[in-house]
């Protein structure tokens, strides 16, 4: 049986500063570091002692720091993969959220959504974003390891899950799985039917201890 634990990084400086994240390389706040420790403890409680674990992470500071907390408890080294980053918002990255809001062109309800131009110079299209996440997932899932941990971002989690359930890329233009910062989503594939489950989505119960 294969289990994936998909972590969305906890509170980062761009959250509290009200600026656009994306590829802007913000770092965890002190509260985020405490939450990362709670995430690591929650994963340690779920994965049996002695089990082989693989750890993958986006290469941005806020995900790397989260992965470091997990790596320390499991005695593994994270594999950093830039394809697991959040969506690039181009020139908007690191600017005030209101700057992006004034320029953003939302996708149409009907029509071209994957290659839609959002009106921000240098921003990724959804198609570019989805394809790199799917490519990263294809490589991660080639390994038969029973326990794998992926540290990524709130937006990118949608396409990690979509890839897991084998949603065709061309159907990903409407999908959205919402998960809070610092959450753990658990995905599982059984050995008999090889069905892929979404066991839990965006679980944050472990953060109660970080807030005390």
XYZ file of C-alpha atoms in Angstrom:
212
model
C 0.000 0.000 0.000
C 1.304 3.418 -0.959
C 0.530 6.517 1.104
C 1.360 10.089 0.126
C 1.278 12.874 2.681
C 1.002 16.243 0.953
C 1.980 19.183 3.163
C 1.136 22.802 2.408
C 3.735 25.064 4.008
C 2.535 27.017 7.070
C 2.481 30.779 7.619
C 5.092 32.679 5.622
C 6.117 36.324 5.533
C 4.139 37.056 2.364
C 0.953 36.027 4.194
C 1.407 38.578 6.967
C 2.825 41.301 4.729
C -0.110 41.112 2.310
C 2.064 40.586 -0.750
C 1.770 38.111 -3.606
C 3.541 34.809 -3.033
C 3.975 32.612 -6.067
C 7.685 32.399 -6.850
C 8.471 35.286 -4.508
C 10.875 33.611 -2.082
C 9.276 34.417 1.251
C 10.307 32.597 4.418
C 8.387 31.084 7.306
C 7.385 33.380 10.157
C 8.195 32.293 13.737
C 4.616 30.969 13.936
C 5.218 29.117 10.687
C 8.363 27.484 12.082
C 6.411 26.275 15.129
C 3.698 24.938 12.840
C 6.304 23.138 10.719
C 7.515 21.336 13.850
C 3.919 20.282 14.585
C 3.529 19.018 11.023
C 6.671 16.916 11.427
C 5.426 15.464 14.719
C 2.033 14.634 13.163
C 3.682 12.798 10.286
C 5.999 10.945 12.657
C 2.928 9.757 14.587
C 1.278 8.426 11.420
C 4.207 6.650 9.761
C 5.446 3.415 11.409
C 8.893 3.389 12.952
C 11.409 1.823 10.624
C 9.373 2.497 7.483
C 11.320 3.851 4.528
C 10.261 7.398 3.742
C 10.926 9.618 0.750
C 10.641 13.383 1.131
C 10.129 15.811 -1.751
C 9.820 19.573 -1.523
C 9.457 22.714 -3.550
C 12.778 24.544 -3.556
C 11.496 27.868 -2.194
C 12.583 28.944 1.316
C 9.196 28.490 2.960
C 8.796 24.903 1.755
C 12.460 23.998 2.286
C 12.265 25.141 5.913
C 9.113 23.083 6.414
C 10.788 20.056 4.841
C 13.823 20.475 7.113
C 11.639 19.967 10.181
C 10.228 16.781 8.664
C 13.636 15.554 7.511
C 15.048 15.955 11.011
C 12.532 13.537 12.523
C 12.825 10.927 9.791
C 16.563 11.088 9.193
C 16.179 11.684 5.456
C 17.315 14.372 3.046
C 14.618 16.178 1.078
C 14.726 16.077 -2.704
C 14.173 19.674 -3.839
C 12.164 20.089 -7.014
C 11.326 23.490 -8.496
C 8.389 21.935 -10.339
C 6.550 21.700 -7.000
C 6.548 25.492 -6.608
C 3.438 27.621 -6.404
C 2.152 29.269 -9.589
C 4.389 32.029 -10.880
C 2.651 35.389 -10.887
C 5.450 37.004 -12.881
C 5.907 40.724 -12.143
C 3.304 40.516 -9.372
C 5.451 38.301 -7.137
C 6.350 40.172 -3.934
C 4.149 43.152 -4.791
C 1.096 44.138 -2.723
C -1.882 41.881 -3.341
C -3.912 44.913 -4.408
C -1.421 45.520 -7.254
C -2.256 42.099 -8.658
C -5.981 42.452 -7.993
C -6.150 45.612 -10.135
C -4.559 43.892 -13.122
C -5.780 40.310 -12.882
C -8.027 39.074 -15.679
C -10.033 36.073 -14.429
C -10.625 33.121 -16.756
C -13.951 32.830 -18.566
C -16.701 30.613 -17.199
C -16.860 28.900 -20.589
C -14.046 28.765 -23.109
C -10.255 28.689 -22.930
C -9.126 28.444 -19.309
C -5.841 26.538 -19.438
C -3.961 28.934 -21.745
C -5.853 32.017 -20.581
C -3.747 35.204 -20.265
C -4.339 36.663 -16.783
C -2.964 40.058 -17.753
C 0.250 39.988 -15.692
C 3.602 40.039 -17.458
C 5.663 36.904 -16.895
C 2.919 34.954 -15.109
C 2.480 31.278 -15.848
C -0.647 30.074 -17.551
C -2.606 27.400 -15.752
C -1.516 24.940 -18.462
C 2.175 25.595 -17.716
C 1.577 25.290 -13.987
C -0.375 22.047 -14.263
C 2.072 20.384 -16.644
C 5.078 20.907 -14.382
C 3.233 19.588 -11.314
C 2.066 16.532 -13.269
C 5.613 15.936 -14.534
C 6.988 16.066 -10.986
C 4.284 13.679 -9.779
C 5.011 11.226 -12.588
C 8.599 10.960 -11.366
C 7.683 10.781 -7.670
C 5.246 7.939 -8.302
C 7.741 5.901 -10.309
C 9.326 4.853 -7.021
C 7.401 2.080 -5.224
C 8.140 3.509 -1.748
C 5.168 2.948 0.596
C 5.477 6.304 2.379
C 6.199 9.521 0.516
C 5.920 13.099 1.773
C 5.523 16.075 -0.552
C 5.920 19.630 0.749
C 4.330 22.149 -1.584
C 2.039 25.201 -1.686
C -1.683 25.749 -1.241
C -2.394 26.398 -4.902
C -0.193 23.618 -6.222
C -1.815 21.080 -3.929
C -4.834 21.081 -6.264
C -2.777 19.674 -9.098
C -0.877 17.214 -6.908
C -4.253 15.723 -5.993
C -5.573 15.981 -9.569
C -2.506 14.101 -10.810
C -2.934 11.495 -8.079
C -6.506 10.699 -9.187
C -5.338 10.677 -12.811
C -7.456 13.608 -13.896
C -6.558 14.378 -17.528
C -4.629 17.627 -17.874
C -7.200 18.983 -20.298
C -9.866 18.585 -17.583
C -7.906 20.465 -14.911
C -9.102 23.917 -15.910
C -11.981 23.897 -13.438
C -10.680 21.822 -10.538
C -9.870 23.316 -7.128
C -9.068 21.468 -3.912
C -8.819 23.914 -1.022
C -6.357 23.249 1.784
C -5.222 25.707 4.486
C -1.611 26.655 5.111
C 0.173 24.090 7.254
C -2.226 21.300 6.353
C -1.649 17.614 5.649
C -3.570 15.851 2.874
C -3.394 12.052 2.892
C -3.607 10.060 -0.341
C -3.589 6.250 -0.463
C -3.461 3.508 -3.102
C -4.408 -0.060 -2.171
C -2.425 -3.088 -3.361
C -5.409 -5.121 -4.619
C -7.622 -2.860 -6.732
C -4.988 -0.106 -7.056
C -7.708 2.418 -6.387
C -6.462 5.829 -5.354
C -8.185 7.457 -2.400
C -8.212 10.963 -1.015
C -8.266 9.870 2.622
C -8.210 13.383 4.081
C -7.940 16.834 2.567
C -6.318 19.796 4.289
C -6.215 18.385 7.833
C -4.974 21.000 10.344
C -5.751 19.349 13.689
C -2.025 19.102 14.418
C -1.744 22.901 14.406
C -3.659 23.208 17.678
C -0.449 22.479 19.595
C 1.544 25.038 17.571
C -0.871 27.805 18.542
C -0.610 27.304 22.283
